[in-house]
């Protein structure tokens, strides 16, 4: 996962060519409302095998799937009709959070890049250039990052969705709620 790479929900998301991991795509079916907006019935994420049968670790940040972040462990099952592995259930948090940004004003892209780089986050941008999937590692001071992004959102230049926050990041900003 690198900053500024392009992706699409049907499986064209980029993974570095020099990446030594053996990665596999897993389909995450989207709820109807999200599927209509995404124009896809599922989002395919890169994963790698773990030592537990039918459990994989997510290796990129989703654009549309909620509740899943880079590094999370999920259980999968084969869908023989579709001839692919599909998401079955969330197993454990991997220590990263995932947020999405919708760019509402074209002149904000460079400013967003500066903010995200200052917090050592990586991100992917979809093919339209308007939807950004941001990976927030555990070490990031998420409260400070969130405040910086909320200032930009208050200007009407971006929209933000916190799609999967680790317990540490939720606690850091005083959010309660179910895990992941």
PDB file of C-alpha atoms in Angstrom, residues 31-167:
ATOM      1  CA  UNK A  31     -24.814  -3.867   1.584  1.00  0.00           C
ATOM      2  CA  UNK A  32     -27.258  -2.769  -1.118  1.00  0.00           C
ATOM      3  CA  UNK A  33     -27.003   0.953  -0.324  1.00  0.00           C
ATOM      4  CA  UNK A  34     -23.204   0.866  -0.509  1.00  0.00           C
ATOM      5  CA  UNK A  35     -23.256  -1.372  -3.590  1.00  0.00           C
ATOM      6  CA  UNK A  36     -25.461   1.145  -5.427  1.00  0.00           C
ATOM      7  CA  UNK A  37     -23.110   3.995  -4.571  1.00  0.00           C
ATOM      8  CA  UNK A  38     -19.965   1.957  -5.332  1.00  0.00           C
ATOM      9  CA  UNK A  39     -21.494   0.495  -8.497  1.00  0.00           C
ATOM     10  CA  UNK A  40     -20.226  -2.920  -7.408  1.00  0.00           C
ATOM     11  CA  UNK A  41     -21.787  -5.727  -5.388  1.00  0.00           C
ATOM     12  CA  UNK A  42     -18.520  -6.511  -3.601  1.00  0.00           C
ATOM     13  CA  UNK A  43     -15.091  -5.105  -2.914  1.00  0.00           C
ATOM     14  CA  UNK A  44     -12.100  -7.384  -3.309  1.00  0.00           C
ATOM     15  CA  UNK A  45      -9.277  -6.887  -0.828  1.00  0.00           C
ATOM     16  CA  UNK A  46      -5.779  -8.283  -0.809  1.00  0.00           C
ATOM     17  CA  UNK A  47      -5.124 -10.774   1.997  1.00  0.00           C
ATOM     18  CA  UNK A  48      -2.439 -13.200   3.052  1.00  0.00           C
ATOM     19  CA  UNK A  49      -2.757 -16.576   4.719  1.00  0.00           C
ATOM     20  CA  UNK A  50      -2.305 -16.968   8.463  1.00  0.00           C
ATOM     21  CA  UNK A  51      -1.463 -20.133  10.369  1.00  0.00           C
ATOM     22  CA  UNK A  52      -5.187 -20.739  10.980  1.00  0.00           C
ATOM     23  CA  UNK A  53      -7.140 -22.474   8.231  1.00  0.00           C
ATOM     24  CA  UNK A  54      -9.611 -20.136   6.469  1.00  0.00           C
ATOM     25  CA  UNK A  55      -8.368 -17.078   8.361  1.00  0.00           C
ATOM     26  CA  UNK A  56      -6.509 -14.368   6.462  1.00  0.00           C
ATOM     27  CA  UNK A  57      -4.937 -11.016   7.212  1.00  0.00           C
ATOM     28  CA  UNK A  58      -6.170  -8.001   5.241  1.00  0.00           C
ATOM     29  CA  UNK A  59      -3.292  -6.304   3.400  1.00  0.00           C
ATOM     30  CA  UNK A  60      -4.878  -3.131   2.019  1.00  0.00           C
ATOM     31  CA  UNK A  61      -7.348  -0.487   3.154  1.00  0.00           C
ATOM     32  CA  UNK A  62     -10.902  -0.817   1.853  1.00  0.00           C
ATOM     33  CA  UNK A  63     -12.738   1.931   0.028  1.00  0.00           C
ATOM     34  CA  UNK A  64     -16.246   0.659   0.763  1.00  0.00           C
ATOM     35  CA  UNK A  65     -16.183  -2.158   3.337  1.00  0.00           C
ATOM     36  CA  UNK A  66     -16.941  -0.884   6.830  1.00  0.00           C
ATOM     37  CA  UNK A  67     -15.448  -2.318  10.010  1.00  0.00           C
ATOM     38  CA  UNK A  68     -12.301  -3.714   8.351  1.00  0.00           C
ATOM     39  CA  UNK A  69      -8.812  -2.163   8.331  1.00  0.00           C
ATOM     40  CA  UNK A  70      -5.310  -3.066   7.161  1.00  0.00           C
ATOM     41  CA  UNK A  71      -3.901  -5.930   9.249  1.00  0.00           C
ATOM     42  CA  UNK A  72      -7.239  -7.234  10.548  1.00  0.00           C
ATOM     43  CA  UNK A  73      -7.778 -10.987  10.673  1.00  0.00           C
ATOM     44  CA  UNK A  74     -10.957 -12.269   9.043  1.00  0.00           C
ATOM     45  CA  UNK A  75     -12.467 -15.689   8.411  1.00  0.00           C
ATOM     46  CA  UNK A  76     -13.285 -16.557   4.816  1.00  0.00           C
ATOM     47  CA  UNK A  77     -15.226 -19.292   3.092  1.00  0.00           C
ATOM     48  CA  UNK A  78     -15.180 -20.596  -0.453  1.00  0.00           C
ATOM     49  CA  UNK A  79     -18.047 -19.627  -2.700  1.00  0.00           C
ATOM     50  CA  UNK A  80     -17.940 -22.398  -5.285  1.00  0.00           C
ATOM     51  CA  UNK A  81     -20.578 -20.797  -7.484  1.00  0.00           C
ATOM     52  CA  UNK A  82     -18.604 -17.552  -7.742  1.00  0.00           C
ATOM     53  CA  UNK A  83     -15.273 -19.398  -7.705  1.00  0.00           C
ATOM     54  CA  UNK A  84     -13.724 -17.140  -5.098  1.00  0.00           C
ATOM     55  CA  UNK A  85     -13.134 -16.744  -1.385  1.00  0.00           C
ATOM     56  CA  UNK A  86     -15.631 -14.512   0.394  1.00  0.00           C
ATOM     57  CA  UNK A  87     -15.619 -12.790   3.763  1.00  0.00           C
ATOM     58  CA  UNK A  88     -17.428 -14.725   6.482  1.00  0.00           C
ATOM     59  CA  UNK A  89     -16.662 -12.883   9.750  1.00  0.00           C
ATOM     60  CA  UNK A  90     -14.323 -10.516  11.551  1.00  0.00           C
ATOM     61  CA  UNK A  91     -11.870 -12.331  13.864  1.00  0.00           C
ATOM     62  CA  UNK A  92      -9.483  -9.780  15.379  1.00  0.00           C
ATOM     63  CA  UNK A  93      -8.196  -6.258  15.101  1.00  0.00           C
ATOM     64  CA  UNK A  94      -4.805  -5.767  13.482  1.00  0.00           C
ATOM     65  CA  UNK A  95      -3.891  -2.451  15.111  1.00  0.00           C
ATOM     66  CA  UNK A  96      -4.676  -0.100  12.232  1.00  0.00           C
ATOM     67  CA  UNK A  97      -7.681   2.143  11.669  1.00  0.00           C
ATOM     68  CA  UNK A  98      -9.313   2.940   8.326  1.00  0.00           C
ATOM     69  CA  UNK A  99     -10.909   6.225   7.376  1.00  0.00           C
ATOM     70  CA  UNK A 100     -12.339   7.453   4.117  1.00  0.00           C
ATOM     71  CA  UNK A 101     -12.227  10.934   2.730  1.00  0.00           C
ATOM     72  CA  UNK A 102     -14.397  12.281  -0.036  1.00  0.00           C
ATOM     73  CA  UNK A 103     -12.754  15.240  -1.754  1.00  0.00           C
ATOM     74  CA  UNK A 104     -15.332  17.981  -2.385  1.00  0.00           C
ATOM     75  CA  UNK A 105     -12.907  20.642  -3.584  1.00  0.00           C
ATOM     76  CA  UNK A 106     -10.096  19.854  -6.034  1.00  0.00           C
ATOM     77  CA  UNK A 107      -7.645  22.333  -4.512  1.00  0.00           C
ATOM     78  CA  UNK A 108      -7.467  20.400  -1.221  1.00  0.00           C
ATOM     79  CA  UNK A 109      -5.559  17.328  -2.489  1.00  0.00           C
ATOM     80  CA  UNK A 110      -2.051  18.672  -1.833  1.00  0.00           C
ATOM     81  CA  UNK A 111      -3.080  19.889   1.622  1.00  0.00           C
ATOM     82  CA  UNK A 112      -4.508  16.448   2.438  1.00  0.00           C
ATOM     83  CA  UNK A 113      -1.291  14.794   1.314  1.00  0.00           C
ATOM     84  CA  UNK A 114       0.733  17.065   3.611  1.00  0.00           C
ATOM     85  CA  UNK A 115      -1.534  16.271   6.578  1.00  0.00           C
ATOM     86  CA  UNK A 116      -1.501  12.512   5.969  1.00  0.00           C
ATOM     87  CA  UNK A 117       2.263  12.355   5.409  1.00  0.00           C
ATOM     88  CA  UNK A 118       2.864  14.357   8.609  1.00  0.00           C
ATOM     89  CA  UNK A 119       1.043  11.603  10.526  1.00  0.00           C
ATOM     90  CA  UNK A 120       2.880   8.833   8.618  1.00  0.00           C
ATOM     91  CA  UNK A 121      -0.303   7.474   7.063  1.00  0.00           C
ATOM     92  CA  UNK A 122      -0.554   5.775   3.698  1.00  0.00           C
ATOM     93  CA  UNK A 123      -3.530   5.968   1.398  1.00  0.00           C
ATOM     94  CA  UNK A 124      -5.025   4.923  -1.882  1.00  0.00           C
ATOM     95  CA  UNK A 125      -7.135   7.037  -4.209  1.00  0.00           C
ATOM     96  CA  UNK A 126      -9.903   5.526  -6.317  1.00  0.00           C
ATOM     97  CA  UNK A 127     -10.057   5.944 -10.083  1.00  0.00           C
ATOM     98  CA  UNK A 128     -12.228   9.087  -9.809  1.00  0.00           C
ATOM     99  CA  UNK A 129      -9.681  10.848  -7.602  1.00  0.00           C
ATOM    100  CA  UNK A 130     -12.379  11.821  -5.108  1.00  0.00           C
ATOM    101  CA  UNK A 131     -12.500   8.860  -2.726  1.00  0.00           C
ATOM    102  CA  UNK A 132      -9.464   8.252  -0.533  1.00  0.00           C
ATOM    103  CA  UNK A 133      -8.932   5.182   1.681  1.00  0.00           C
ATOM    104  CA  UNK A 134      -6.538   6.073   4.511  1.00  0.00           C
ATOM    105  CA  UNK A 135      -4.574   3.571   6.622  1.00  0.00           C
ATOM    106  CA  UNK A 136      -3.905   4.920  10.131  1.00  0.00           C
ATOM    107  CA  UNK A 137      -1.226   2.895  11.981  1.00  0.00           C
ATOM    108  CA  UNK A 138      -1.569   2.365  15.729  1.00  0.00           C
ATOM    109  CA  UNK A 139       1.298   4.753  16.626  1.00  0.00           C
ATOM    110  CA  UNK A 140      -0.495   7.744  15.048  1.00  0.00           C
ATOM    111  CA  UNK A 141      -1.832  10.419  17.411  1.00  0.00           C
ATOM    112  CA  UNK A 142      -5.297   9.979  15.965  1.00  0.00           C
ATOM    113  CA  UNK A 143      -6.886  12.759  18.057  1.00  0.00           C
ATOM    114  CA  UNK A 144      -4.504  15.314  16.489  1.00  0.00           C
ATOM    115  CA  UNK A 145      -4.920  13.878  13.010  1.00  0.00           C
ATOM    116  CA  UNK A 146      -8.694  13.836  13.370  1.00  0.00           C
ATOM    117  CA  UNK A 147      -8.717  17.479  14.482  1.00  0.00           C
ATOM    118  CA  UNK A 148      -6.602  18.490  11.477  1.00  0.00           C
ATOM    119  CA  UNK A 149      -8.966  16.681   9.093  1.00  0.00           C
ATOM    120  CA  UNK A 150     -12.078  18.031  10.818  1.00  0.00           C
ATOM    121  CA  UNK A 151     -10.795  21.594  10.284  1.00  0.00           C
ATOM    122  CA  UNK A 152     -10.638  20.872   6.533  1.00  0.00           C
ATOM    123  CA  UNK A 153     -14.093  19.251   6.679  1.00  0.00           C
ATOM    124  CA  UNK A 154     -15.487  22.308   8.498  1.00  0.00           C
ATOM    125  CA  UNK A 155     -14.356  24.372   5.496  1.00  0.00           C
ATOM    126  CA  UNK A 156     -16.603  22.153   3.327  1.00  0.00           C
ATOM    127  CA  UNK A 157     -13.672  20.783   1.319  1.00  0.00           C
ATOM    128  CA  UNK A 158     -13.856  17.129   2.375  1.00  0.00           C
ATOM    129  CA  UNK A 159     -16.168  14.603   3.939  1.00  0.00           C
ATOM    130  CA  UNK A 160     -14.802  12.082   6.443  1.00  0.00           C
ATOM    131  CA  UNK A 161     -15.990   8.624   7.454  1.00  0.00           C
ATOM    132  CA  UNK A 162     -14.318   6.665  10.225  1.00  0.00           C
ATOM    133  CA  UNK A 163     -14.958   3.221   8.825  1.00  0.00           C
ATOM    134  CA  UNK A 164     -12.891   1.089  11.252  1.00  0.00           C
ATOM    135  CA  UNK A 165     -11.247   2.531  14.365  1.00  0.00           C
ATOM    136  CA  UNK A 166      -9.047   0.509  16.693  1.00  0.00           C
ATOM    137  CA  UNK A 167      -9.904   0.597  20.388  1.00  0.00           C
TER     138      UNK A 167
END
